[in-house]
Amino acid sequence: MKITIKETPAKTILVKSGLPGTDWVINPYNGCPFACMYCYAAQIARWKHPNDEWGSYIDVKINAHNLLFQELTKLQKKTGTKNFGSIFFSSITDPYNGVEAKYQLTRKCLMVLRDFGYEGEISILTKSPLVTRDIDILKKLKNISVGLTITSLDDAVSRFLEVHAPPVTKRIEALSELHKRGISMYAFVGPMLPYVVQKENELEKLIYTLKQIGVKEIWFEHINLNARIKDRLFSYLRKTNPSLIPLFEKTKVFAYQKNLDALIYKFVRNHSIKIGGGSVIRHNKPHN
Ligand code: SF4
């Protein structure tokens, strides 16, 4: 897919979060070339691109780091502290999407937070091993954790649904490297795909594999199939693999979700893994 890249200055960058568990979000980009078929941001972030296909455009907030410095300074003057609450990268893009390799806006924002001496929690969630490029800066941040999204152990599954995102095997390698280099890290298993339920041992294998590379905390999330996400996902499945549609339909059934939750609680207990987010398996909350 051809991607249209547009450099555009933002008016604000540190934005009050509507997501539970985080106070602020930073989105150095609008749009995401990874083009995941279940992406909730596909609807949220497209107000400037109502007719463009998700994944086909990205707006680069070219002044993100300068703006962040100004906004942090202003908040410090107002509050008298260097901790305004938790900051999350990112809610409507992947902070390490492909164009980050060139523009380095996430890196520059992290440098601003480092130089400012930000004292609040900073959390990053990505599907890209590019995050390991920034280990030098991550090491200097006081309160940082980095998550990689792992929805299966199979590159074919990630390629099918997370169309242009780096393969899951590379993400697992990135988690392992973060761990070895002393960066606090976690895995995000979300959305949980019918694939891990159809083959019960796959879910346990996934949890076991993550544990083997040093993961101590996993966040789990059920798939969000609201009307718009479903439209886009199902229209893709109709073209590619219609037999999967009933399996995805089933994920909305209460009994299905309850059984899946029970399996997760059993497996994390077996492997002494902590569930992130206050031990809560999240239901239908959108995320990267
Ligand atoms: S789910 Fe995340 S990585 Fe995938 S397209 Fe959406 S924002 Fe990008």
PDB file of C-alpha atoms and ligand atoms in Angstrom:
ATOM      1  CA  MET A   1       0.000   0.000   0.000  1.00  0.00           C
ATOM      2  CA  LYS A   2       1.302   3.450  -0.890  1.00  0.00           C
ATOM      3  CA  ILE A   3       1.625   5.690   2.148  1.00  0.00           C
ATOM      4  CA  THR A   4       1.116   9.444   2.027  1.00  0.00           C
ATOM      5  CA  ILE A   5       3.378  11.156   4.540  1.00  0.00           C
ATOM      6  CA  LYS A   6       2.532  14.720   5.507  1.00  0.00           C
ATOM      7  CA  GLU A   7       4.616  16.890   7.802  1.00  0.00           C
ATOM      8  CA  THR A   8       2.313  19.041   9.836  1.00  0.00           C
ATOM      9  CA  PRO A   9       2.909  21.071  13.015  1.00  0.00           C
ATOM     10  CA  ALA A  10       0.735  20.115  15.981  1.00  0.00           C
ATOM     11  CA  LYS A  11      -0.996  22.615  18.232  1.00  0.00           C
ATOM     12  CA  THR A  12      -0.599  20.463  21.332  1.00  0.00           C
ATOM     13  CA  ILE A  13       1.229  17.207  22.101  1.00  0.00           C
ATOM     14  CA  LEU A  14       0.737  16.318  25.770  1.00  0.00           C
ATOM     15  CA  VAL A  15      -2.949  15.513  25.738  1.00  0.00           C
ATOM     16  CA  LYS A  16      -5.199  14.581  28.673  1.00  0.00           C
ATOM     17  CA  SER A  17      -6.023  10.912  28.306  1.00  0.00           C
ATOM     18  CA  GLY A  18      -9.458   9.381  28.011  1.00  0.00           C
ATOM     19  CA  LEU A  19      -7.947   5.916  28.575  1.00  0.00           C
ATOM     20  CA  PRO A  20      -8.211   4.295  31.984  1.00  0.00           C
ATOM     21  CA  GLY A  21      -4.931   3.966  33.847  1.00  0.00           C
ATOM     22  CA  THR A  22      -3.095   6.808  32.136  1.00  0.00           C
ATOM     23  CA  ASP A  23      -3.265  10.564  32.673  1.00  0.00           C
ATOM     24  CA  TRP A  24      -1.677  11.832  29.461  1.00  0.00           C
ATOM     25  CA  VAL A  25      -1.006  10.549  25.968  1.00  0.00           C
ATOM     26  CA  ILE A  26       1.607  11.584  23.433  1.00  0.00           C
ATOM     27  CA  ASN A  27       0.969  10.803  19.770  1.00  0.00           C
ATOM     28  CA  PRO A  28       3.895  12.088  17.692  1.00  0.00           C
ATOM     29  CA  TYR A  29       2.038  10.879  14.579  1.00  0.00           C
ATOM     30  CA  ASN A  30      -1.534  10.707  13.411  1.00  0.00           C
ATOM     31  CA  GLY A  31      -2.232   7.512  11.474  1.00  0.00           C
ATOM     32  CA  CYS A  32      -0.366   4.219  11.504  1.00  0.00           C
ATOM     33  CA  PRO A  33       1.205   2.425   8.533  1.00  0.00           C
ATOM     34  CA  PHE A  34       1.055  -0.916  10.393  1.00  0.00           C
ATOM     35  CA  ALA A  35      -2.625  -1.033   9.357  1.00  0.00           C
ATOM     36  CA  CYS A  36      -3.795  -3.730  11.805  1.00  0.00           C
ATOM     37  CA  MET A  37      -7.176  -5.078  10.803  1.00  0.00           C
ATOM     38  CA  TYR A  38      -8.599  -4.865  14.336  1.00  0.00           C
ATOM     39  CA  CYS A  39      -7.278  -1.361  15.059  1.00  0.00           C
ATOM     40  CA  TYR A  40      -9.677   0.842  17.054  1.00  0.00           C
ATOM     41  CA  ALA A  41      -7.662   3.965  16.161  1.00  0.00           C
ATOM     42  CA  ALA A  42      -8.696   3.464  12.538  1.00  0.00           C
ATOM     43  CA  GLN A  43     -11.924   5.301  13.389  1.00  0.00           C
ATOM     44  CA  ILE A  44     -10.681   7.663  16.100  1.00  0.00           C
ATOM     45  CA  ALA A  45      -7.660   9.087  14.315  1.00  0.00           C
ATOM     46  CA  ARG A  46      -9.220   9.553  10.896  1.00  0.00           C
ATOM     47  CA  TRP A  47     -11.180  12.749  11.407  1.00  0.00           C
ATOM     48  CA  LYS A  48      -8.643  14.551   9.216  1.00  0.00           C
ATOM     49  CA  HIS A  49      -8.728  11.737   6.665  1.00  0.00           C
ATOM     50  CA  PRO A  50     -12.363  10.650   6.403  1.00  0.00           C
ATOM     51  CA  ASN A  51     -11.935   9.095   2.960  1.00  0.00           C
ATOM     52  CA  ASP A  52      -8.468   7.601   3.262  1.00  0.00           C
ATOM     53  CA  GLU A  53      -7.858   3.951   3.973  1.00  0.00           C
ATOM     54  CA  TRP A  54      -6.362   3.284   7.414  1.00  0.00           C
ATOM     55  CA  GLY A  55      -2.650   2.643   6.987  1.00  0.00           C
ATOM     56  CA  SER A  56      -2.410   4.694   3.781  1.00  0.00           C
ATOM     57  CA  TYR A  57      -1.541   8.021   5.448  1.00  0.00           C
ATOM     58  CA  ILE A  58       0.476   9.385   8.309  1.00  0.00           C
ATOM     59  CA  ASP A  59       0.696  12.943   9.592  1.00  0.00           C
ATOM     60  CA  VAL A  60       4.065  13.693  11.129  1.00  0.00           C
ATOM     61  CA  LYS A  61       3.840  16.198  13.995  1.00  0.00           C
ATOM     62  CA  ILE A  62       7.124  17.728  13.102  1.00  0.00           C
ATOM     63  CA  ASN A  63       7.260  20.076  16.124  1.00  0.00           C
ATOM     64  CA  ALA A  64       6.288  17.406  18.703  1.00  0.00           C
ATOM     65  CA  HIS A  65       9.456  17.612  20.808  1.00  0.00           C
ATOM     66  CA  ASN A  66       9.630  21.426  20.887  1.00  0.00           C
ATOM     67  CA  LEU A  67       5.982  21.593  21.840  1.00  0.00           C
ATOM     68  CA  LEU A  68       6.478  18.973  24.538  1.00  0.00           C
ATOM     69  CA  PHE A  69       9.255  21.015  26.120  1.00  0.00           C
ATOM     70  CA  GLN A  70       7.030  24.119  26.180  1.00  0.00           C
ATOM     71  CA  GLU A  71       4.079  22.218  27.629  1.00  0.00           C
ATOM     72  CA  LEU A  72       6.147  20.507  30.331  1.00  0.00           C
ATOM     73  CA  THR A  73       7.683  23.832  31.355  1.00  0.00           C
ATOM     74  CA  LYS A  74       4.258  25.451  31.575  1.00  0.00           C
ATOM     75  CA  LEU A  75       2.853  22.603  33.677  1.00  0.00           C
ATOM     76  CA  GLN A  76       5.848  22.692  35.983  1.00  0.00           C
ATOM     77  CA  LYS A  77       5.327  26.411  36.587  1.00  0.00           C
ATOM     78  CA  LYS A  78       1.648  25.803  37.253  1.00  0.00           C
ATOM     79  CA  THR A  79       2.014  22.783  39.574  1.00  0.00           C
ATOM     80  CA  GLY A  80       5.477  23.288  41.056  1.00  0.00           C
ATOM     81  CA  THR A  81       6.358  19.623  40.369  1.00  0.00           C
ATOM     82  CA  LYS A  82       7.939  17.460  37.690  1.00  0.00           C
ATOM     83  CA  ASN A  83       5.294  14.797  37.992  1.00  0.00           C
ATOM     84  CA  PHE A  84       1.931  15.500  36.380  1.00  0.00           C
ATOM     85  CA  GLY A  85       0.861  11.856  36.281  1.00  0.00           C
ATOM     86  CA  SER A  86       1.421   8.939  33.924  1.00  0.00           C
ATOM     87  CA  ILE A  87       2.247   9.476  30.253  1.00  0.00           C
ATOM     88  CA  PHE A  88       1.526   6.904  27.574  1.00  0.00           C
ATOM     89  CA  PHE A  89       3.039   6.577  24.078  1.00  0.00           C
ATOM     90  CA  SER A  90       0.737   6.246  22.077  1.00  0.00           C
ATOM     91  CA  SER A  91      -3.016   5.900  21.696  1.00  0.00           C
ATOM     92  CA  ILE A  92      -3.710   6.567  18.009  1.00  0.00           C
ATOM     93  CA  THR A  93      -0.496   5.482  16.354  1.00  0.00           C
ATOM     94  CA  ASP A  94       2.393   3.163  17.036  1.00  0.00           C
ATOM     95  CA  PRO A  95       5.193   5.357  18.456  1.00  0.00           C
ATOM     96  CA  TYR A  96       7.723   3.199  16.575  1.00  0.00           C
ATOM     97  CA  ASN A  97       5.880   2.930  13.284  1.00  0.00           C
ATOM     98  CA  GLY A  98       8.042   2.824  10.150  1.00  0.00           C
ATOM     99  CA  VAL A  99       8.463   6.583   9.691  1.00  0.00           C
ATOM    100  CA  GLU A 100       9.859   6.949  13.225  1.00  0.00           C
ATOM    101  CA  ALA A 101      13.109   5.485  11.834  1.00  0.00           C
ATOM    102  CA  LYS A 102      13.483   8.681   9.800  1.00  0.00           C
ATOM    103  CA  TYR A 103      11.748  11.391  11.858  1.00  0.00           C
ATOM    104  CA  GLN A 104      12.737  10.164  15.341  1.00  0.00           C
ATOM    105  CA  LEU A 105       9.965  12.172  16.988  1.00  0.00           C
ATOM    106  CA  THR A 106       9.308   9.564  19.676  1.00  0.00           C
ATOM    107  CA  ARG A 107      13.020   9.494  20.415  1.00  0.00           C
ATOM    108  CA  LYS A 108      13.161  13.288  20.583  1.00  0.00           C
ATOM    109  CA  CYS A 109      10.148  13.426  22.909  1.00  0.00           C
ATOM    110  CA  LEU A 110      11.810  10.865  25.198  1.00  0.00           C
ATOM    111  CA  MET A 111      14.962  13.000  25.184  1.00  0.00           C
ATOM    112  CA  VAL A 112      12.892  16.013  26.222  1.00  0.00           C
ATOM    113  CA  LEU A 113      11.360  14.013  29.098  1.00  0.00           C
ATOM    114  CA  ARG A 114      14.826  12.813  30.122  1.00  0.00           C
ATOM    115  CA  ASP A 115      16.368  16.306  30.052  1.00  0.00           C
ATOM    116  CA  PHE A 116      13.361  17.742  31.881  1.00  0.00           C
ATOM    117  CA  GLY A 117      13.821  15.071  34.578  1.00  0.00           C
ATOM    118  CA  TYR A 118      10.221  13.922  34.377  1.00  0.00           C
ATOM    119  CA  GLU A 119       9.339  12.060  37.559  1.00  0.00           C
ATOM    120  CA  GLY A 120       6.004  10.484  36.648  1.00  0.00           C
ATOM    121  CA  GLU A 121       5.445   7.093  35.046  1.00  0.00           C
ATOM    122  CA  ILE A 122       6.117   6.814  31.336  1.00  0.00           C
ATOM    123  CA  SER A 123       4.818   3.824  29.418  1.00  0.00           C
ATOM    124  CA  ILE A 124       5.440   2.850  25.811  1.00  0.00           C
ATOM    125  CA  LEU A 125       3.502   0.258  23.831  1.00  0.00           C
ATOM    126  CA  THR A 126       4.635  -0.788  20.385  1.00  0.00           C
ATOM    127  CA  LYS A 127       4.759  -3.584  17.856  1.00  0.00           C
ATOM    128  CA  SER A 128       8.203  -2.660  16.642  1.00  0.00           C
ATOM    129  CA  PRO A 129      11.721  -3.737  17.649  1.00  0.00           C
ATOM    130  CA  LEU A 130      12.783  -0.193  16.647  1.00  0.00           C
ATOM    131  CA  VAL A 131      12.159   0.704  20.299  1.00  0.00           C
ATOM    132  CA  THR A 132      15.483  -0.987  21.162  1.00  0.00           C
ATOM    133  CA  ARG A 133      17.251   1.796  19.211  1.00  0.00           C
ATOM    134  CA  ASP A 134      16.350   4.091  22.118  1.00  0.00           C
ATOM    135  CA  ILE A 135      17.641   1.950  24.978  1.00  0.00           C
ATOM    136  CA  ASP A 136      20.313   4.593  25.645  1.00  0.00           C
ATOM    137  CA  ILE A 137      17.579   7.124  26.480  1.00  0.00           C
ATOM    138  CA  LEU A 138      15.210   4.646  28.135  1.00  0.00           C
ATOM    139  CA  LYS A 139      17.966   3.818  30.600  1.00  0.00           C
ATOM    140  CA  LYS A 140      18.071   7.450  31.723  1.00  0.00           C
ATOM    141  CA  LEU A 141      14.324   7.822  32.318  1.00  0.00           C
ATOM    142  CA  LYS A 142      13.380   7.470  35.962  1.00  0.00           C
ATOM    143  CA  ASN A 143      10.108   5.607  35.714  1.00  0.00           C
ATOM    144  CA  ILE A 144       9.748   3.908  32.345  1.00  0.00           C
ATOM    145  CA  SER A 145       8.208   0.656  31.183  1.00  0.00           C
ATOM    146  CA  VAL A 146       8.103  -0.671  27.635  1.00  0.00           C
ATOM    147  CA  GLY A 147       5.529  -3.075  26.291  1.00  0.00           C
ATOM    148  CA  LEU A 148       5.458  -5.079  23.082  1.00  0.00           C
ATOM    149  CA  THR A 149       2.165  -6.335  21.716  1.00  0.00           C
ATOM    150  CA  ILE A 150       2.240 -10.109  21.246  1.00  0.00           C
ATOM    151  CA  THR A 151      -0.999 -11.550  19.882  1.00  0.00           C
ATOM    152  CA  SER A 152       0.377 -14.961  18.855  1.00  0.00           C
ATOM    153  CA  LEU A 153       3.669 -16.802  18.447  1.00  0.00           C
ATOM    154  CA  ASP A 154       3.128 -17.248  14.750  1.00  0.00           C
ATOM    155  CA  ASP A 155       4.467 -14.764  12.201  1.00  0.00           C
ATOM    156  CA  ALA A 156       1.820 -15.894   9.715  1.00  0.00           C
ATOM    157  CA  VAL A 157      -0.938 -14.883  12.154  1.00  0.00           C
ATOM    158  CA  SER A 158       0.639 -11.498  12.860  1.00  0.00           C
ATOM    159  CA  ARG A 159       1.228 -10.897   9.149  1.00  0.00           C
ATOM    160  CA  PHE A 160      -2.389 -11.735   8.360  1.00  0.00           C
ATOM    161  CA  LEU A 161      -4.008  -9.333  10.865  1.00  0.00           C
ATOM    162  CA  GLU A 162      -1.237  -6.867  11.719  1.00  0.00           C
ATOM    163  CA  VAL A 163      -0.542  -6.482   8.043  1.00  0.00           C
ATOM    164  CA  HIS A 164       2.512  -4.203   7.942  1.00  0.00           C
ATOM    165  CA  ALA A 165       3.715  -4.501  11.534  1.00  0.00           C
ATOM    166  CA  PRO A 166       7.033  -6.241  12.238  1.00  0.00           C
ATOM    167  CA  PRO A 167       6.631 -10.013  12.724  1.00  0.00           C
ATOM    168  CA  VAL A 168       5.920 -11.240  16.212  1.00  0.00           C
ATOM    169  CA  THR A 169       9.211 -13.176  16.428  1.00  0.00           C
ATOM    170  CA  LYS A 170      11.072  -9.842  16.110  1.00  0.00           C
ATOM    171  CA  ARG A 171       8.925  -8.337  18.866  1.00  0.00           C
ATOM    172  CA  ILE A 172       9.773 -11.239  21.171  1.00  0.00           C
ATOM    173  CA  GLU A 173      13.462 -10.697  20.432  1.00  0.00           C
ATOM    174  CA  ALA A 174      12.999  -7.009  21.282  1.00  0.00           C
ATOM    175  CA  LEU A 175      11.407  -7.856  24.640  1.00  0.00           C
ATOM    176  CA  SER A 176      14.281 -10.167  25.384  1.00  0.00           C
ATOM    177  CA  GLU A 177      16.824  -7.468  24.544  1.00  0.00           C
ATOM    178  CA  LEU A 178      15.041  -4.889  26.704  1.00  0.00           C
ATOM    179  CA  HIS A 179      15.126  -7.351  29.570  1.00  0.00           C
ATOM    180  CA  LYS A 180      18.812  -8.112  29.105  1.00  0.00           C
ATOM    181  CA  ARG A 181      19.606  -4.385  29.024  1.00  0.00           C
ATOM    182  CA  GLY A 182      17.764  -3.758  32.271  1.00  0.00           C
ATOM    183  CA  ILE A 183      14.677  -1.931  30.962  1.00  0.00           C
ATOM    184  CA  SER A 184      11.403  -2.644  32.742  1.00  0.00           C
ATOM    185  CA  MET A 185       9.210  -4.348  30.160  1.00  0.00           C
ATOM    186  CA  TYR A 186       5.862  -6.099  29.786  1.00  0.00           C
ATOM    187  CA  ALA A 187       3.901  -7.924  27.105  1.00  0.00           C
ATOM    188  CA  PHE A 188       0.480  -6.897  25.900  1.00  0.00           C
ATOM    189  CA  VAL A 189      -1.624  -9.824  24.693  1.00  0.00           C
ATOM    190  CA  GLY A 190      -4.383  -7.911  23.063  1.00  0.00           C
ATOM    191  CA  PRO A 191      -6.563  -8.322  21.358  1.00  0.00           C
ATOM    192  CA  MET A 192      -6.860 -12.005  22.184  1.00  0.00           C
ATOM    193  CA  LEU A 193      -7.553 -13.675  18.882  1.00  0.00           C
ATOM    194  CA  PRO A 194      -9.796 -16.708  18.372  1.00  0.00           C
ATOM    195  CA  TYR A 195      -6.598 -18.480  17.375  1.00  0.00           C
ATOM    196  CA  VAL A 196      -5.336 -18.697  20.975  1.00  0.00           C
ATOM    197  CA  VAL A 197      -8.633 -20.114  22.157  1.00  0.00           C
ATOM    198  CA  GLN A 198      -9.133 -22.627  19.415  1.00  0.00           C
ATOM    199  CA  LYS A 199      -5.836 -24.125  20.389  1.00  0.00           C
ATOM    200  CA  GLU A 200      -5.807 -23.914  24.154  1.00  0.00           C
ATOM    201  CA  ASN A 201      -2.192 -25.038  24.390  1.00  0.00           C
ATOM    202  CA  GLU A 202      -1.176 -22.088  22.166  1.00  0.00           C
ATOM    203  CA  LEU A 203      -2.211 -19.648  24.883  1.00  0.00           C
ATOM    204  CA  GLU A 204      -0.223 -21.479  27.523  1.00  0.00           C
ATOM    205  CA  LYS A 205       2.712 -21.772  25.125  1.00  0.00           C
ATOM    206  CA  LEU A 206       2.567 -18.031  24.536  1.00  0.00           C
ATOM    207  CA  ILE A 207       2.589 -17.264  28.268  1.00  0.00           C
ATOM    208  CA  TYR A 208       5.375 -19.784  28.848  1.00  0.00           C
ATOM    209  CA  THR A 209       7.496 -18.347  25.993  1.00  0.00           C
ATOM    210  CA  LEU A 210       7.123 -14.833  27.372  1.00  0.00           C
ATOM    211  CA  LYS A 211       8.143 -16.004  30.800  1.00  0.00           C
ATOM    212  CA  GLN A 212      11.240 -17.706  29.375  1.00  0.00           C
ATOM    213  CA  ILE A 213      12.519 -14.397  27.985  1.00  0.00           C
ATOM    214  CA  GLY A 214      12.053 -12.577  31.276  1.00  0.00           C
ATOM    215  CA  VAL A 215       8.494 -11.186  31.071  1.00  0.00           C
ATOM    216  CA  LYS A 216       6.995 -10.903  34.546  1.00  0.00           C
ATOM    217  CA  GLU A 217       3.864  -8.962  33.711  1.00  0.00           C
ATOM    218  CA  ILE A 218       1.341  -9.502  30.908  1.00  0.00           C
ATOM    219  CA  TRP A 219      -1.662  -7.328  30.078  1.00  0.00           C
ATOM    220  CA  PHE A 220      -4.577  -9.169  28.482  1.00  0.00           C
ATOM    221  CA  GLU A 221      -7.409  -7.677  26.528  1.00  0.00           C
ATOM    222  CA  HIS A 222     -10.433  -9.098  24.759  1.00  0.00           C
ATOM    223  CA  ILE A 223     -11.061  -8.015  21.218  1.00  0.00           C
ATOM    224  CA  ASN A 224     -13.133  -4.889  20.702  1.00  0.00           C
ATOM    225  CA  LEU A 225     -15.688  -5.628  17.992  1.00  0.00           C
ATOM    226  CA  ASN A 226     -17.735  -2.467  17.953  1.00  0.00           C
ATOM    227  CA  ALA A 227     -19.685  -1.817  14.763  1.00  0.00           C
ATOM    228  CA  ARG A 228     -16.968   0.106  12.934  1.00  0.00           C
ATOM    229  CA  ILE A 229     -14.112  -2.234  13.855  1.00  0.00           C
ATOM    230  CA  LYS A 230     -16.264  -5.189  12.873  1.00  0.00           C
ATOM    231  CA  ASP A 231     -17.154  -3.647   9.504  1.00  0.00           C
ATOM    232  CA  ARG A 232     -13.540  -3.179   8.568  1.00  0.00           C
ATOM    233  CA  LEU A 233     -12.285  -6.496   9.964  1.00  0.00           C
ATOM    234  CA  PHE A 234     -15.108  -8.594   8.534  1.00  0.00           C
ATOM    235  CA  SER A 235     -14.879  -7.007   5.118  1.00  0.00           C
ATOM    236  CA  TYR A 236     -11.182  -8.022   5.115  1.00  0.00           C
ATOM    237  CA  LEU A 237     -12.016 -11.543   6.328  1.00  0.00           C
ATOM    238  CA  ARG A 238     -14.726 -11.937   3.682  1.00  0.00           C
ATOM    239  CA  LYS A 239     -12.065 -11.331   1.032  1.00  0.00           C
ATOM    240  CA  THR A 240      -9.297 -13.377   2.614  1.00  0.00           C
ATOM    241  CA  ASN A 241     -10.632 -16.095   4.910  1.00  0.00           C
ATOM    242  CA  PRO A 242     -14.436 -16.082   5.470  1.00  0.00           C
ATOM    243  CA  SER A 243     -14.260 -19.231   7.586  1.00  0.00           C
ATOM    244  CA  LEU A 244     -12.800 -17.105  10.403  1.00  0.00           C
ATOM    245  CA  ILE A 245     -15.870 -14.858  10.685  1.00  0.00           C
ATOM    246  CA  PRO A 246     -17.902 -17.196  12.943  1.00  0.00           C
ATOM    247  CA  LEU A 247     -14.865 -17.594  15.200  1.00  0.00           C
ATOM    248  CA  PHE A 248     -14.586 -13.844  15.645  1.00  0.00           C
ATOM    249  CA  GLU A 249     -18.368 -13.572  16.156  1.00  0.00           C
ATOM    250  CA  LYS A 250     -18.027 -16.026  19.004  1.00  0.00           C
ATOM    251  CA  THR A 251     -15.539 -13.802  20.844  1.00  0.00           C
ATOM    252  CA  LYS A 252     -18.417 -11.477  21.791  1.00  0.00           C
ATOM    253  CA  VAL A 253     -20.306 -14.166  23.682  1.00  0.00           C
ATOM    254  CA  PHE A 254     -20.184 -13.741  27.458  1.00  0.00           C
ATOM    255  CA  ALA A 255     -19.569 -17.455  28.139  1.00  0.00           C
ATOM    256  CA  TYR A 256     -16.668 -17.447  25.698  1.00  0.00           C
ATOM    257  CA  GLN A 257     -15.016 -14.497  27.417  1.00  0.00           C
ATOM    258  CA  LYS A 258     -15.608 -16.014  30.839  1.00  0.00           C
ATOM    259  CA  ASN A 259     -14.003 -19.308  29.810  1.00  0.00           C
ATOM    260  CA  LEU A 260     -11.073 -17.483  28.305  1.00  0.00           C
ATOM    261  CA  ASP A 261     -10.583 -15.435  31.486  1.00  0.00           C
ATOM    262  CA  ALA A 262     -10.584 -18.651  33.525  1.00  0.00           C
ATOM    263  CA  LEU A 263      -7.931 -20.170  31.266  1.00  0.00           C
ATOM    264  CA  ILE A 264      -5.743 -17.101  31.585  1.00  0.00           C
ATOM    265  CA  TYR A 265      -5.989 -17.048  35.369  1.00  0.00           C
ATOM    266  CA  LYS A 266      -5.032 -20.730  35.410  1.00  0.00           C
ATOM    267  CA  PHE A 267      -2.048 -20.316  33.104  1.00  0.00           C
ATOM    268  CA  VAL A 268      -0.636 -17.205  34.778  1.00  0.00           C
ATOM    269  CA  ARG A 269      -0.883 -18.976  38.117  1.00  0.00           C
ATOM    270  CA  ASN A 270       0.916 -22.007  36.683  1.00  0.00           C
ATOM    271  CA  HIS A 271       3.744 -19.816  35.431  1.00  0.00           C
ATOM    272  CA  SER A 272       3.850 -17.218  38.222  1.00  0.00           C
ATOM    273  CA  ILE A 273       3.103 -14.334  35.894  1.00  0.00           C
ATOM    274  CA  LYS A 274       1.481 -11.116  37.074  1.00  0.00           C
ATOM    275  CA  ILE A 275      -1.490  -9.742  35.154  1.00  0.00           C
ATOM    276  CA  GLY A 276      -0.966  -6.035  34.421  1.00  0.00           C
ATOM    277  CA  GLY A 277      -3.556  -3.357  35.090  1.00  0.00           C
ATOM    278  CA  GLY A 278      -4.466  -4.455  38.601  1.00  0.00           C
ATOM    279  CA  SER A 279      -4.909  -8.141  37.635  1.00  0.00           C
ATOM    280  CA  VAL A 280      -7.821  -7.227  35.419  1.00  0.00           C
ATOM    281  CA  ILE A 281      -8.379  -8.810  32.011  1.00  0.00           C
ATOM    282  CA  ARG A 282      -9.668  -5.921  29.986  1.00  0.00           C
ATOM    283  CA  HIS A 283     -12.881  -6.159  28.046  1.00  0.00           C
ATOM    284  CA  ASN A 284     -13.407  -4.105  24.947  1.00  0.00           C
ATOM    285  CA  LYS A 285     -11.095  -1.285  25.812  1.00  0.00           C
ATOM    286  CA  PRO A 286      -9.279  -0.056  22.772  1.00  0.00           C
ATOM    287  CA  HIS A 287      -5.514  -0.078  22.618  1.00  0.00           C
ATOM    288  CA  ASN A 288      -2.510  -0.090  20.380  1.00  0.00           C
TER     289      ASN A 288
HETATM  290  S1  SF4 B   1      -3.344  -1.408  16.400  1.00  0.00           S
HETATM  291 FE1  SF4 B   1      -1.629  -0.055  16.892  1.00  0.00          FE
HETATM  292  S2  SF4 B   1       0.016  -0.766  15.561  1.00  0.00           S
HETATM  293 FE2  SF4 B   1      -1.883  -1.554  14.727  1.00  0.00          FE
HETATM  294  S3  SF4 B   1      -2.547  -0.037  13.213  1.00  0.00           S
HETATM  295 FE3  SF4 B   1      -3.534   0.454  15.153  1.00  0.00          FE
HETATM  296  S4  SF4 B   1      -2.198   1.965  16.085  1.00  0.00           S
HETATM  297 FE4  SF4 B   1      -1.013   0.918  14.513  1.00  0.00          FE
END
